[in-house]
CSV table of N, CA and C in Angstrom, one decimal:
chain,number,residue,atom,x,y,z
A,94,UNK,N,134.8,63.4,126.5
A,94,UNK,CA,135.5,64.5,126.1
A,94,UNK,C,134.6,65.7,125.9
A,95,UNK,N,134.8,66.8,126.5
A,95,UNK,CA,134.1,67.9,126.3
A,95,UNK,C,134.8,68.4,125.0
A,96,UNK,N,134.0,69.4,124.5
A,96,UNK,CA,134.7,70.3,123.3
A,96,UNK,C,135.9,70.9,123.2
A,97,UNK,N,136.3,71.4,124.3
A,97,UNK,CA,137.6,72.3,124.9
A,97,UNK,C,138.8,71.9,125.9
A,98,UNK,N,138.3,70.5,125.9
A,98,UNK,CA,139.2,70.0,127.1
A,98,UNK,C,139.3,68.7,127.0
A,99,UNK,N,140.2,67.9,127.4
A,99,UNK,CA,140.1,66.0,127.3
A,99,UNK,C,140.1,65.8,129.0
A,100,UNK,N,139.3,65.3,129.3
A,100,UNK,CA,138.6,65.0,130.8
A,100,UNK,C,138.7,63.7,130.9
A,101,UNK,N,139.6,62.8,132.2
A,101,UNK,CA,139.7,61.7,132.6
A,101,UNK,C,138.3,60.8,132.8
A,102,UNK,N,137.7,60.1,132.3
A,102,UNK,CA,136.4,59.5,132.9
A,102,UNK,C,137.1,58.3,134.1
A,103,UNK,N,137.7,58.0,133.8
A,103,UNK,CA,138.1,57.2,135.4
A,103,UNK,C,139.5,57.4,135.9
A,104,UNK,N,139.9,56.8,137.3
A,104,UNK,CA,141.2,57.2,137.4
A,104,UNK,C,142.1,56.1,136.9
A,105,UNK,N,143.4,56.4,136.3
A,105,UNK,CA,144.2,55.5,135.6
A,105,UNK,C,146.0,56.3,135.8
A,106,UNK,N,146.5,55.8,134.5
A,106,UNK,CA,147.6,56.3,134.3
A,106,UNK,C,147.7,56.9,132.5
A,107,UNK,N,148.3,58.1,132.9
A,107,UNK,CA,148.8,58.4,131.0
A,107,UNK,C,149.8,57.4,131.1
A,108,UNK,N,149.5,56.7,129.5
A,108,UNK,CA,151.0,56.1,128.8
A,108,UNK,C,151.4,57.1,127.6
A,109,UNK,N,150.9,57.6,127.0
A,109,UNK,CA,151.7,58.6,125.9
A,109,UNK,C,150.7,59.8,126.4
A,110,UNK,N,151.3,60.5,125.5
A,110,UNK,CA,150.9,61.8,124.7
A,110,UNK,C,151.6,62.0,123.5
A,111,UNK,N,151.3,61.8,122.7
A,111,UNK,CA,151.6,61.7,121.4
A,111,UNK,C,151.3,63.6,121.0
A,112,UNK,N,151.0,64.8,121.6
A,112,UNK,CA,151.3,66.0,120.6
A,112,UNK,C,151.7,66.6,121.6
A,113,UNK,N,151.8,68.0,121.2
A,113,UNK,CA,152.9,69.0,121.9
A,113,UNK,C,151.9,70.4,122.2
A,114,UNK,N,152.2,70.9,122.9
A,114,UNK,CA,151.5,72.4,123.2
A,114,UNK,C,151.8,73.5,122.2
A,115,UNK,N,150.6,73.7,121.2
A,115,UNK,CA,150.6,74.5,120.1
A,115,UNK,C,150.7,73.4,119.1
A,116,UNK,N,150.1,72.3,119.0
A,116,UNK,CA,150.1,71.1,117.9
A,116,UNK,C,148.7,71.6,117.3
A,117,UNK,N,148.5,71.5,115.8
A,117,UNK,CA,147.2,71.6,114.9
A,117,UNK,C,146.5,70.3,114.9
A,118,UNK,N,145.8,70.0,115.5
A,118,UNK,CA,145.2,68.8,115.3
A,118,UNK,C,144.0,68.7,114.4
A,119,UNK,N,143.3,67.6,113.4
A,119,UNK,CA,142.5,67.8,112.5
A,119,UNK,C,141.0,66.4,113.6
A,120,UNK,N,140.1,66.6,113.3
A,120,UNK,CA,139.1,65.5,114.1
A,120,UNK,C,140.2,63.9,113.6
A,121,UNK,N,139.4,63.1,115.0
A,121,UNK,CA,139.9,62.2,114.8
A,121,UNK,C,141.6,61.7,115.3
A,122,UNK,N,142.3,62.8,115.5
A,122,UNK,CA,143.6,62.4,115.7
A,122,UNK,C,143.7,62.2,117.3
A,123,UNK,N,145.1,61.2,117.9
A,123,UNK,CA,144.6,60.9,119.0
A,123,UNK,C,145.5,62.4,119.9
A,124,UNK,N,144.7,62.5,121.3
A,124,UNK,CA,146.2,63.3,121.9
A,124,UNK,C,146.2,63.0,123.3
A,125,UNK,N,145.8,61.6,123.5
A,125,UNK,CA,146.3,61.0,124.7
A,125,UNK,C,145.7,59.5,124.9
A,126,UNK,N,146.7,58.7,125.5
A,126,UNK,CA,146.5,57.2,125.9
A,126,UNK,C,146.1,56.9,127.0
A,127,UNK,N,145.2,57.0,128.1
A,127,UNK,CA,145.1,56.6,129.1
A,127,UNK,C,145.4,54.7,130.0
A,128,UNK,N,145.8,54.5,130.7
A,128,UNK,CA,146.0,52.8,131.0
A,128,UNK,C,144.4,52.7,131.2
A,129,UNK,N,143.9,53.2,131.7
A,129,UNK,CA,142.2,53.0,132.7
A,129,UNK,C,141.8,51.8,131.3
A,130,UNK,N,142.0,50.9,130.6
A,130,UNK,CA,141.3,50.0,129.9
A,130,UNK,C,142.0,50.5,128.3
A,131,UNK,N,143.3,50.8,128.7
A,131,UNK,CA,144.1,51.7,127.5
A,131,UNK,C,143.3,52.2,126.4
A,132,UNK,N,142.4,53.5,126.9
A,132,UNK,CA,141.9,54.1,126.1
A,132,UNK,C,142.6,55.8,125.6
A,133,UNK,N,142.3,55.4,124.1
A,133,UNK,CA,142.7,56.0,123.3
A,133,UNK,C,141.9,57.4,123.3
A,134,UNK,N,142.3,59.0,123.3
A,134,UNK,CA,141.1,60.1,123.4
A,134,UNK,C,141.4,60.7,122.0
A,135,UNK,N,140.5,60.8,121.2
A,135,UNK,CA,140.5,61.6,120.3
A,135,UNK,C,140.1,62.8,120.2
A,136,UNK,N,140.0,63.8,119.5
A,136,UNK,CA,139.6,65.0,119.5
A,136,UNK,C,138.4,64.9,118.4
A,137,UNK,N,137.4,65.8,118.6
A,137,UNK,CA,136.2,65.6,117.5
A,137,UNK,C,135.8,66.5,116.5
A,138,UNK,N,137.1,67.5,116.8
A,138,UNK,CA,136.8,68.9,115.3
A,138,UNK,C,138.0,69.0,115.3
A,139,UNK,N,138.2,69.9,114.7
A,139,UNK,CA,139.7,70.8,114.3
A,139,UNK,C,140.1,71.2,115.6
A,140,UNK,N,141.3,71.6,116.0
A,140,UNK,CA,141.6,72.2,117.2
A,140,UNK,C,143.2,72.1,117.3
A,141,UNK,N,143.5,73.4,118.4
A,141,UNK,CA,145.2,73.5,118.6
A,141,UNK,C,145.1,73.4,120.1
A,142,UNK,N,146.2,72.4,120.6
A,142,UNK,CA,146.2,72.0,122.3
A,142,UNK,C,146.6,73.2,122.6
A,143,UNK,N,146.1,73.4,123.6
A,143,UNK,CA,145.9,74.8,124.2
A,143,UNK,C,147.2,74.9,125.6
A,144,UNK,N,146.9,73.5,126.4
A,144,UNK,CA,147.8,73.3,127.0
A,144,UNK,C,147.9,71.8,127.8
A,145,UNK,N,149.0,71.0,128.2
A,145,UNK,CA,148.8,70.1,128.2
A,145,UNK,C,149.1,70.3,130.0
A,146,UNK,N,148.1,69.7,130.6
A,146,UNK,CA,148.1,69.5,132.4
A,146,UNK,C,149.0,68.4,132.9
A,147,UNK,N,149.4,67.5,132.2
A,147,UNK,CA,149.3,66.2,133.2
A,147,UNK,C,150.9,65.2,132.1
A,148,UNK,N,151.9,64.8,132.4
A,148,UNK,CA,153.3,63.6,131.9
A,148,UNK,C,152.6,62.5,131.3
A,149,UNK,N,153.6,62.2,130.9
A,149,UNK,CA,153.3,60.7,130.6
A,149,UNK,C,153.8,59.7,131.7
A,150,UNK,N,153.5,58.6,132.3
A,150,UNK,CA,153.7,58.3,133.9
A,150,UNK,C,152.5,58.8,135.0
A,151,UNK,N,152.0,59.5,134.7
A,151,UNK,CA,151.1,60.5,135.9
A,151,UNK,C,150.1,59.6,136.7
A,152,UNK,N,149.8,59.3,137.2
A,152,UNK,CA,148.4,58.6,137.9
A,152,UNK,C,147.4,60.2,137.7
A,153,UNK,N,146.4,59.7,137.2
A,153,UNK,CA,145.2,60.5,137.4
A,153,UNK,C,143.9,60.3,137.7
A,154,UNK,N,143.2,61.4,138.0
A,154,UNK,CA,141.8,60.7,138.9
A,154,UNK,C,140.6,61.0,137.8
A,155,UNK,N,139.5,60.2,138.2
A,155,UNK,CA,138.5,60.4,137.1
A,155,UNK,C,138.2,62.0,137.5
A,156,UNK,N,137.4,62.5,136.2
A,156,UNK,CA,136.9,64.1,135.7
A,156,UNK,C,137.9,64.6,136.2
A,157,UNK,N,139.1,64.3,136.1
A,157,UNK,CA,140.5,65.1,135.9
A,157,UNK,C,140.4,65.9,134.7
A,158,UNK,N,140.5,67.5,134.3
A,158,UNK,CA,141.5,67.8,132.9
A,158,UNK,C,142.5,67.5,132.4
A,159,UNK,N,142.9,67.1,131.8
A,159,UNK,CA,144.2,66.4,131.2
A,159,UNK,C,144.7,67.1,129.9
A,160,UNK,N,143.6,67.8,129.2
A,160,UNK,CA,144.4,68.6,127.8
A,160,UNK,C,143.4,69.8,127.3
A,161,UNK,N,143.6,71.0,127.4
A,161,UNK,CA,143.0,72.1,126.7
A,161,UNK,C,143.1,71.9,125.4
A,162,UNK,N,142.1,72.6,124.8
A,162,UNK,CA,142.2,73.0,123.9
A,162,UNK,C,141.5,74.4,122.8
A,163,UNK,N,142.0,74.5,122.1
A,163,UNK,CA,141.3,76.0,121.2
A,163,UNK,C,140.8,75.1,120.6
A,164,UNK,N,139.4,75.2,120.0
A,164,UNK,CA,138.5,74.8,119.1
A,164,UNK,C,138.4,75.6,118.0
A,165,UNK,N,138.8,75.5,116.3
A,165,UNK,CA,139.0,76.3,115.7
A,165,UNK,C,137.5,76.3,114.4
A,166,UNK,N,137.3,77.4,114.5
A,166,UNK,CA,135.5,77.4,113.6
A,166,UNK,C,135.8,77.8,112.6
A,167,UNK,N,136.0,76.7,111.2
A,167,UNK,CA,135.4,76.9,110.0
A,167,UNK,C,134.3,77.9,109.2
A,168,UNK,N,134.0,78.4,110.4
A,168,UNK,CA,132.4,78.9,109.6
A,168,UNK,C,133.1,79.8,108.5
């Protein structure tokens, strides 16, 4: 996962998405399930999904984007 985006590392299928476009997410929370070895993506700071690319059902290919996001700075 990059900082601003949740990127496919292999190809598989979404089984959820568990948030919605304009969701507050806090580190740690998940915002997508991949089949590829049903991995779970979490996010690693604060952040609001920016926009979601890709269903639940989808076949996707590795270094696919699959979810934007705003990264929100504390400083």
């Amino acid at each position: 996962m990059e900082d601003d985006k949740i990127i496919a590392p292999m190809p598989g299928k979404v089984v959820k998405i568990p948030v919605q476009k304009g969701d507050h997410l806090q580190a740690g929370d998940i915002v997508i399930v991949l089949e590829a070895m049903k991995s779970n993506y979490k996010v690693n700071s604060e952040c609001i999904v920016k926009d979601i690319l890709v269903n639940e059902g989808d076949s996707v290919n590795g270094n696919q984007t699959l979810i934007l996001l705003e990264i929100i700075n504390n400083d």
